Amino acid sequence: MRNSGPESSTPREILATPAVSACHPPRTDHTLAAPPPPRTPETPMPSLGRRTFLSAALATAAIGGTSSARASTRATQVRTVDELRRAIAAAQPGAEIVLADGTYNVTGSQGIPIQGRRGTASAPIIVRAASTGGATLAGDRGFVLTDSAYVVLSGFKLRQRTTLDIPTTCKNIRISRNDIQLADVEGMHWLMVRGDNAVVERNHFHGKSTLGVFLGVEGPGSAGMARGVRIVRNYFSDHTFAGDNGGEPIRLGLSGRSLSDAGAIVEENLFERANGDPEAISVKSSANFIRYNTVRNSLGGIVLRHGNKTRVEGNFILAGSNGIRIYGNDHLIVNNYVERVSGSGIVLGSGSVRDHKPEDDAESRRGNDAPDRVTIALNTVLSSGTAISGESQRTLPPLGCTIADNLLVGDSGSLVSMPYQQGITWSGNILWGAAGNGNIPASGFTRKDPKLVAGNDGVRRLGAGSPAIDAASRTYASVTQDADGQARTGRADVGADEYNTATPVRRPLTPADVGPASR
C-alpha cells in the first residue's frame, strides 16, 4: 500500500507438514536471536510442541496423492451440498468428509456452516474434495466457520461471492491446496484470518482486478493480531487493480494493530504479476518473519509499513518495480537477493512520527514511523534503479541504523542515495559496476569486482577468489545460513551468498514449487 490513502483443505497424505504456530519475537541488531528453524523443500515444517497443528503420527503419511482411493476407510463420502452440511454438523475429532468431484452452487446466506466443530491436534476434522481441484464451490457463500478448532479445508475450487473468514473464535484452522478465485467485487477481500494458529498453505490466489486483498490477517478488537499464523507455499498471481493502493496479495495487519506482536511466518510463497499495489507483502504488525519468498515480475515488493521487530530474510525479488522498504524499529533485513528492480532495491524510510505509541489517535497511527535500530546486512542488490536509498519527504530521519556487508552492483546511475546520514553506520559494503557510488561514506565500502557467476537458476553468486569471501566487517550470530540455505561458516561472506560449490538448497521459486499440486 502506498504511504497515503485509505487502508482499505487437505487430505491426510499432505498433513506431513505440521505447522509452526508460535515463535519468539526477535531482537533485531546484528546479534539478533536465532529465528525459528528454516524449512527447505526437502524437510517437513518443524513442530513446536503442544501448539503443533498435527501430531507426529500424521506427519509420517506420504505426500502427494489426492484421489478418493487414498481416503481413510472412515471417510464419509458426500455428493450434495446438503449431505456435506449434515456430515459436517455431525463431525467428531478424526472425521474425514470427502465431497465428490463436480460443481456445486451454494445459495443463500447459510453457506456451508462449520459451527462448534472441534478436532484435535492428533485427530483434525478434514473436509476435502475427492481430488485436488475436482470440486468447485460457487454461489453466494462458501464455508462459514464459527467456534471451531483443528479443521482442515482442502482441495476445492472456491468461487463464492463472499469473503472466506476465519474468525477469532476459531483456532488452528488449515486452508490447504485450494484454488481461490472469488468474485471480483470491488472492495472485497478474499480470505481474512483473525483466529490464532491458522495455516494457509499451498493455495493459488489469482485473477483479481479490483480493490481488495487476496489474504489479510487481523485479530481481536481494533488493536489485536491473530497469533502464530503461518502462510507457506502459496502462489499469488495476476492481481491487476490499477488504483492508488489496496490491492496487496498479503496484508499482515493494519496501522491500528501495528504494535501487536503477531509472530506470523510468511515463507516460501511465490508472487508473480502482483500488480495490485506497490506492496506485495504489506506488514502492519510486529515480530514477524518474512523469509524465502520469491517476488517476480511484479509491481509489489516487501514493505514493513507499520510495526517493529520483523525479520526479512532470504527473499528473492526479481525483475519488478519495488524491492524492500522499511519503517519502524528493530528490524533485521538479511540475506535478501534483489535483481533488476526498476526502483530502489532497499529503501530505508523516513518518518512523520518518531515512534508510534498505544495511546496514539487513529490518524497519528497512520503516519510513517521513522526507522530506529534497523540492521540491513548481507544483502545482494544487482542492476536496479538504485541499490540502497532513503527518503527525504518526511522530516524524521533514521536513527541508530546499520547498513553493513551488502554487495551492491549497478550498471548506471548511483548505487546509494541516502539523504539522511547522521543516523546510519556504514561498514564493509562492496560496490561494483559502472554505476556511481552515490553518497555512501568512503569509510563504509570498498570498490572491488565480486567475480559473480550466474547459476542455472539465473542467480549471480560469488565465484572463486571473490574479495567478498570472508570479508564481513561484523559478526552475525543469528544468521546461520545464506540465501541459498547453505551454512554461513567462519566470518561471513559479503552479500546474500556464502561461497559454496555445492548445489543450493533454496533457489527462486517457480509455479511448480507452490500451490495446490506442489509437493
XYZ file of C-alpha atoms in Angstrom:
519
model
C 0.000 0.000 0.000
C 1.273 3.470 -0.777
C 2.097 5.786 2.116
C -1.153 7.700 1.946
C -4.777 6.920 1.252
C -7.274 4.566 2.915
C -6.428 1.122 4.179
C -8.551 -0.414 2.647
C -8.360 -28.308 2.551
C -6.236 -31.162 2.903
C -6.238 -34.970 2.522
C -4.361 -36.925 5.151
C -1.422 -37.579 2.866
C -0.430 -33.902 2.767
C -0.582 -33.490 6.510
C 3.085 -34.405 6.658
C 3.900 -30.731 7.060
C 2.751 -29.710 10.560
C 2.581 -26.001 11.142
C 4.788 -23.863 13.281
C 2.234 -21.824 15.177
C 4.343 -19.966 17.704
C 7.579 -18.085 17.612
C 9.564 -15.728 19.774
C 9.847 -12.073 18.739
C 13.378 -11.377 17.559
C 15.903 -8.878 18.765
C 16.999 -7.190 15.617
C 20.512 -5.880 15.902
C 23.461 -7.803 14.447
C 23.343 -10.131 17.466
C 19.690 -10.967 16.791
C 18.425 -14.151 18.401
C 18.030 -17.121 16.106
C 14.698 -17.354 14.240
C 12.504 -20.448 14.116
C 14.318 -23.249 12.267
C 14.228 -22.823 8.499
C 12.368 -25.294 6.369
C 13.580 -26.458 2.969
C 11.584 -28.197 0.252
C 13.163 -31.473 1.344
C 12.209 -31.264 5.020
C 8.864 -31.058 6.829
C 7.826 -27.983 8.735
C 9.105 -28.266 12.305
C 6.869 -28.866 15.301
C 6.737 -26.605 18.334
C 5.318 -28.949 20.966
C 1.820 -28.547 22.328
C 0.816 -25.925 19.783
C 1.684 -28.062 16.797
C -1.207 -28.371 14.384
C -0.807 -32.069 13.676
C 0.678 -34.997 15.516
C 3.846 -36.840 14.667
C 1.731 -39.819 13.691
C 0.108 -37.891 10.867
C 3.467 -36.486 9.854
C 4.564 -39.941 8.734
C 1.983 -40.035 5.940
C 3.150 -39.933 2.312
C 2.915 -36.651 0.400
C 1.306 -36.165 -2.952
C -1.758 -38.360 -3.534
C -5.150 -36.676 -3.766
C -7.609 -39.239 -5.132
C -10.539 -40.632 -3.206
C -8.877 -44.054 -3.390
C -6.452 -42.801 -0.769
C -9.226 -41.756 1.621
C -9.432 -43.290 5.062
C -11.824 -46.193 5.449
C -13.637 -43.945 7.955
C -14.185 -41.205 5.374
C -17.743 -40.040 4.789
C -18.472 -39.668 1.077
C -20.981 -36.930 0.179
C -22.452 -35.887 -3.169
C -24.626 -32.833 -2.465
C -24.309 -29.609 -0.510
C -26.993 -30.756 1.926
C -25.160 -34.035 2.544
C -21.974 -32.035 3.108
C -23.715 -29.787 5.640
C -25.146 -32.745 7.555
C -21.831 -34.585 7.619
C -20.010 -31.526 8.943
C -22.662 -30.905 11.602
C -22.105 -34.447 12.909
C -18.306 -34.482 12.582
C -16.220 -35.534 15.570
C -12.418 -35.480 16.004
C -10.767 -37.570 13.283
C -13.666 -37.314 10.842
C -12.860 -37.104 7.155
C -15.556 -35.800 4.824
C -14.983 -36.158 1.081
C -17.070 -34.210 -1.434
C -17.404 -35.867 -4.840
C -15.913 -34.033 -7.793
C -18.303 -31.678 -9.545
C -19.635 -28.123 -9.430
C -21.908 -27.102 -6.549
C -23.933 -23.884 -6.422
C -24.230 -22.824 -2.769
C -27.182 -20.434 -2.497
C -28.424 -18.233 0.340
C -26.711 -16.771 3.400
C -26.315 -20.072 5.233
C -23.381 -21.211 3.153
C -21.746 -24.374 4.464
C -21.641 -23.950 8.263
C -18.754 -25.288 10.318
C -20.001 -24.411 13.792
C -18.772 -25.822 17.076
C -16.678 -28.482 15.327
C -13.545 -29.260 17.290
C -10.923 -31.673 16.141
C -7.655 -32.162 17.963
C -4.005 -31.874 17.034
C -3.796 -35.634 16.521
C -7.304 -36.023 15.061
C -8.312 -32.979 12.988
C -11.613 -32.781 11.161
C -10.854 -32.894 7.437
C -13.229 -31.590 4.779
C -11.847 -32.100 1.304
C -12.555 -32.554 -2.354
C -12.316 -36.085 -3.717
C -9.428 -34.910 -5.892
C -7.497 -31.683 -5.639
C -9.352 -29.089 -7.672
C -12.104 -31.550 -8.534
C -14.922 -29.956 -6.537
C -15.954 -26.382 -7.341
C -17.997 -24.401 -4.820
C -19.786 -21.494 -6.496
C -22.684 -19.301 -5.475
C -23.340 -16.814 -2.702
C -21.311 -18.108 0.195
C -18.909 -20.943 0.954
C -17.663 -22.303 4.260
C -18.800 -20.331 7.325
C -16.527 -21.039 10.297
C -17.648 -20.377 13.889
C -16.289 -21.564 17.250
C -14.241 -24.403 15.743
C -10.711 -25.773 16.004
C -8.376 -28.145 14.180
C -10.390 -28.144 10.965
C -8.808 -28.638 7.531
C -10.388 -27.379 4.292
C -8.603 -28.784 1.265
C -8.619 -29.257 -2.463
C -11.577 -27.081 -3.515
C -12.009 -24.526 -6.234
C -13.577 -21.629 -4.330
C -15.669 -19.284 -6.454
C -18.061 -17.596 -3.987
C -19.253 -14.001 -3.771
C -18.449 -13.622 -0.049
C -15.161 -13.409 1.863
C -13.891 -16.629 3.444
C -13.361 -15.658 7.081
C -11.500 -17.387 9.921
C -12.924 -15.524 12.933
C -11.330 -15.059 16.332
C -13.494 -17.878 17.714
C -11.650 -20.380 15.548
C -8.165 -21.726 16.272
C -5.812 -23.992 14.367
C -7.701 -23.863 11.073
C -5.843 -25.023 7.969
C -6.694 -23.801 4.462
C -4.778 -26.086 2.122
C -4.384 -26.785 -1.602
C -7.345 -24.735 -2.766
C -7.726 -22.746 -5.982
C -9.112 -19.423 -4.767
C -10.691 -17.030 -7.230
C -13.664 -15.439 -5.550
C -15.957 -12.923 -7.210
C -14.078 -9.867 -8.461
C -16.143 -7.495 -6.321
C -14.813 -4.011 -5.603
C -13.517 -3.794 -2.025
C -13.987 -7.473 -1.189
C -11.112 -9.310 0.477
C -10.897 -12.982 -0.420
C -9.526 -14.625 2.744
C -9.441 -12.937 6.160
C -7.646 -14.649 9.039
C -8.462 -13.468 12.565
C -8.044 -16.698 14.529
C -4.804 -17.852 16.164
C -2.515 -20.519 14.726
C -4.160 -20.660 11.316
C -2.197 -22.214 8.461
C -2.694 -21.090 4.864
C -0.630 -23.367 2.657
C -0.283 -24.435 -0.968
C -3.207 -22.435 -2.303
C -3.398 -20.468 -5.541
C -4.867 -16.956 -5.255
C -5.314 -15.409 -8.688
C -7.255 -13.263 -11.088
C -8.387 -10.170 -9.166
C -8.679 -6.752 -10.840
C -10.489 -4.720 -8.169
C -9.786 -3.147 -4.788
C -9.269 -5.719 -2.034
C -6.559 -8.077 -0.809
C -6.067 -11.739 -1.577
C -5.197 -12.559 2.045
C -5.489 -10.385 5.146
C -4.503 -11.147 8.728
C -6.071 -9.176 11.571
C -7.189 -10.146 15.075
C -9.422 -9.371 18.031
C -10.827 -5.913 18.675
C -9.387 -2.874 16.966
C -5.742 -3.384 18.014
C -5.082 -7.134 18.331
C -3.485 -9.568 15.912
C -4.038 -13.265 15.346
C -1.010 -15.056 16.792
C 1.132 -17.727 15.188
C -0.345 -17.591 11.681
C 1.685 -19.402 9.044
C 1.453 -18.620 5.318
C 3.531 -21.049 3.267
C 3.973 -22.329 -0.298
C 1.096 -20.310 -1.758
C 1.020 -18.924 -5.283
C -0.225 -15.327 -5.615
C -0.624 -14.243 -9.222
C -2.345 -11.797 -11.516
C -3.737 -9.022 -9.374
C -4.218 -6.093 -11.736
C -6.004 -3.444 -9.650
C -4.930 -0.075 -11.037
C -5.923 2.137 -8.102
C -3.611 4.060 -5.787
C -3.499 1.363 -3.101
C -5.423 -1.516 -1.599
C -4.564 -4.461 -3.824
C -1.971 -6.289 -1.723
C -1.611 -10.064 -2.082
C -0.836 -10.268 1.667
C -1.683 -7.604 4.207
C -0.370 -8.623 7.621
C -2.162 -6.254 9.998
C -3.392 -2.670 9.877
C -1.998 0.598 11.218
C -4.125 0.366 14.371
C -2.820 -3.165 15.020
C 0.823 -2.445 14.260
C 2.115 -2.571 17.848
C 0.668 -6.059 18.414
C 3.118 -8.974 18.122
C 1.702 -11.390 15.553
C 4.570 -13.887 15.378
C 3.493 -14.757 11.833
C 5.713 -16.719 9.470
C 5.329 -15.895 5.772
C 7.641 -18.213 3.879
C 8.238 -19.891 0.537
C 5.421 -18.102 -1.278
C 5.622 -17.085 -4.931
C 4.272 -13.771 -6.244
C 4.033 -13.209 -9.992
C 2.384 -10.301 -11.791
C 1.303 -8.947 -8.397
C 0.384 -5.529 -9.727
C -2.466 -4.507 -7.442
C -0.283 -2.449 -5.082
C 3.379 -1.426 -4.582
C 3.352 -3.782 -1.575
C 3.164 -7.495 -2.372
C 3.689 -8.271 1.317
C 2.461 -5.387 3.437
C 3.470 -5.783 7.086
C 1.480 -3.713 9.585
C 2.141 -5.653 12.780
C 5.156 -6.654 14.862
C 7.534 -9.575 15.451
C 7.033 -11.414 12.172
C 9.264 -13.498 9.904
C 9.149 -12.851 6.139
C 11.513 -15.367 4.576
C 12.390 -17.403 1.481
C 9.665 -15.869 -0.684
C 10.067 -15.072 -4.385
C 8.567 -11.943 -5.963
C 8.921 -11.908 -9.735
C 7.724 -9.545 -12.499
C 5.587 -7.578 -10.059
C 4.835 -4.012 -9.070
C 4.765 -5.081 -5.430
C 7.708 -5.511 -3.080
C 8.155 -6.354 0.607
C 7.227 -3.403 2.824
C 7.459 -3.066 6.595
C 4.863 -0.304 6.601
C 3.995 -0.313 10.328
C 5.258 -2.221 13.341
C 8.550 -3.337 14.877
C 10.858 -6.335 15.299
C 10.329 -8.118 11.990
C 12.986 -10.223 10.274
C 13.093 -10.169 6.461
C 15.423 -12.941 5.324
C 16.437 -14.866 2.235
C 13.847 -13.481 -0.172
C 14.363 -13.227 -3.951
C 12.904 -10.130 -5.637
C 13.403 -10.302 -9.386
C 12.602 -8.124 -12.400
C 9.954 -5.953 -10.775
C 9.329 -2.380 -9.683
C 9.889 -2.336 -5.909
C 12.281 -4.089 -3.559
C 12.244 -3.869 0.255
C 11.045 -0.750 2.084
C 11.341 -0.246 5.829
C 9.692 1.825 8.568
C 9.562 1.168 12.307
C 12.089 -0.139 14.780
C 14.385 -3.083 15.470
C 14.061 -4.907 12.157
C 16.686 -7.183 10.602
C 16.954 -7.236 6.799
C 19.405 -10.004 5.902
C 20.366 -12.402 3.090
C 17.945 -10.960 0.535
C 18.717 -11.057 -3.204
C 17.262 -8.235 -5.323
C 17.951 -8.009 -9.045
C 16.631 -5.881 -11.918
C 14.185 -3.843 -9.862
C 13.382 -0.583 -11.627
C 13.101 1.356 -8.361
C 15.310 1.009 -5.306
C 16.436 -2.411 -4.171
C 16.217 -1.417 -0.487
C 14.661 1.765 0.919
C 15.320 2.874 4.492
C 12.393 5.202 5.014
C 11.846 8.437 6.893
C 9.180 9.319 9.419
C 6.325 11.665 10.135
C 6.452 10.396 13.743
C 9.403 9.114 15.769
C 7.600 6.174 17.349
C 4.009 5.034 17.390
C 2.536 4.510 20.856
C -0.543 2.613 22.051
C -2.212 5.831 23.143
C -1.871 7.483 19.715
C -5.074 8.503 17.968
C -6.087 6.659 14.834
C -4.891 9.377 12.466
C -1.433 9.543 14.027
C -1.048 5.788 13.799
C -1.407 6.036 10.037
C 1.770 8.095 9.769
C 5.190 6.686 8.945
C 7.263 5.615 11.946
C 10.882 6.647 11.397
C 13.249 3.636 11.380
C 15.278 3.145 14.550
C 17.878 0.419 15.204
C 17.328 -1.287 11.843
C 20.089 -3.553 10.541
C 20.443 -4.034 6.766
C 23.202 -6.591 6.255
C 24.442 -9.367 3.973
C 22.093 -8.493 1.118
C 22.854 -8.540 -2.619
C 21.325 -5.856 -4.864
C 22.113 -6.021 -8.581
C 21.223 -3.966 -11.659
C 18.450 -1.954 -10.013
C 17.468 1.698 -10.279
C 19.299 2.424 -7.010
C 20.729 -0.268 -4.771
C 20.036 1.389 -1.397
C 18.212 4.661 -0.921
C 16.429 6.764 1.656
C 13.593 9.265 1.663
C 13.514 12.994 2.247
C 9.796 13.754 2.011
C 9.376 13.387 5.791
C 11.309 15.261 8.431
C 12.345 12.499 10.845
C 15.470 10.568 9.803
C 16.535 7.029 10.680
C 18.385 6.703 13.999
C 20.828 4.053 15.205
C 20.643 2.084 11.952
C 23.354 -0.114 10.438
C 23.996 -0.820 6.749
C 26.825 -3.333 6.573
C 28.343 -6.067 4.425
C 25.989 -5.707 1.478
C 27.016 -6.390 -2.118
C 25.821 -3.617 -4.437
C 26.395 -3.827 -8.196
C 24.901 -1.482 -10.770
C 25.148 -0.614 -14.435
C 24.065 3.031 -14.374
C 23.051 5.845 -12.060
C 24.117 5.711 -8.408
C 24.306 2.760 -6.048
C 23.488 4.708 -2.882
C 21.237 7.730 -2.383
C 20.727 8.414 1.317
C 19.551 11.947 2.185
C 19.868 11.407 5.963
C 23.306 10.199 7.003
C 23.623 11.132 10.676
C 21.603 8.185 11.964
C 23.337 5.454 9.943
C 26.533 3.467 10.498
C 28.072 2.032 7.312
C 30.718 -0.680 7.112
C 32.028 -3.487 4.940
C 29.866 -2.934 1.870
C 31.300 -3.892 -1.536
C 30.348 -1.810 -4.592
C 30.995 -2.577 -8.242
C 29.892 -1.756 -11.778
C 29.506 1.284 -13.964
C 27.080 2.905 -11.546
C 28.478 5.641 -9.347
C 28.995 5.208 -5.626
C 26.436 7.847 -4.715
C 26.741 9.406 -1.267
C 27.812 6.373 0.737
C 30.613 7.439 3.126
C 34.089 6.437 1.932
C 34.680 4.532 5.170
C 31.630 2.357 4.582
C 32.637 0.488 1.425
C 35.324 -0.807 -0.887
C 35.062 -0.984 -4.661
C 36.085 -4.433 -5.867
C 34.967 -6.885 -8.540
C 32.987 -9.573 -6.664
C 33.516 -12.077 -9.517
C 29.891 -13.062 -9.787
C 28.895 -16.188 -11.713
C 25.342 -16.865 -12.919
C 23.876 -20.222 -11.938
C 21.378 -22.349 -13.853
C 18.616 -20.539 -11.967
C 19.898 -17.150 -13.118
C 21.076 -16.097 -9.661
C 24.514 -14.476 -9.664
C 26.659 -15.891 -6.868
C 30.231 -15.422 -5.726
C 32.910 -17.045 -7.865
C 36.195 -18.500 -6.720
C 38.596 -15.882 -5.454
C 35.912 -13.260 -4.861
C 37.055 -10.487 -2.499
C 33.666 -10.823 -0.784
C 34.636 -14.195 0.696
C 35.236 -13.993 4.473
C 35.119 -10.199 4.224
C 32.237 -9.208 6.515
C 33.029 -6.359 8.878
C 30.776 -7.693 11.633
C 29.659 -10.962 13.143
C 26.075 -12.216 12.873
C 25.416 -14.869 15.473
C 21.799 -15.438 14.452
C 22.492 -15.660 10.708
C 23.459 -19.279 10.224
C 22.546 -19.686 6.533
C 22.754 -17.684 3.329
C 20.004 -17.038 0.768
C 20.650 -20.476 -0.769
C 20.067 -22.262 2.537
C 23.758 -23.118 2.849
C 25.695 -22.676 6.069
C 27.415 -19.425 6.926
C 30.782 -20.565 8.269
C 33.567 -18.584 9.918
C 33.465 -14.895 9.067
C 30.537 -14.298 6.741
C 30.956 -13.504 3.066
C 29.651 -10.114 1.968
C 26.239 -10.231 0.311
C 23.451 -12.799 0.304
C 25.631 -15.694 -0.908
C 28.164 -17.647 1.134
C 30.620 -19.072 -1.399
C 29.960 -22.777 -1.870
C 30.370 -25.113 -4.832
C 27.528 -27.417 -3.702
C 24.054 -27.259 -5.225
C 21.936 -24.629 -3.452
C 19.316 -25.906 -1.031
C 16.994 -22.990 -1.854
C 16.544 -21.076 -5.084
C 13.969 -18.719 -6.593
C 10.598 -20.450 -6.575
C 8.623 -21.388 -9.686
C 4.912 -22.220 -10.057
C 5.752 -25.931 -9.783
C 7.073 -25.351 -6.243
C 3.903 -23.804 -4.836
C 0.139 -24.057 -4.958
C -2.289 -26.996 -4.878
C -0.223 -29.506 -6.862
C 3.124 -28.876 -5.181
C 4.904 -31.424 -3.030
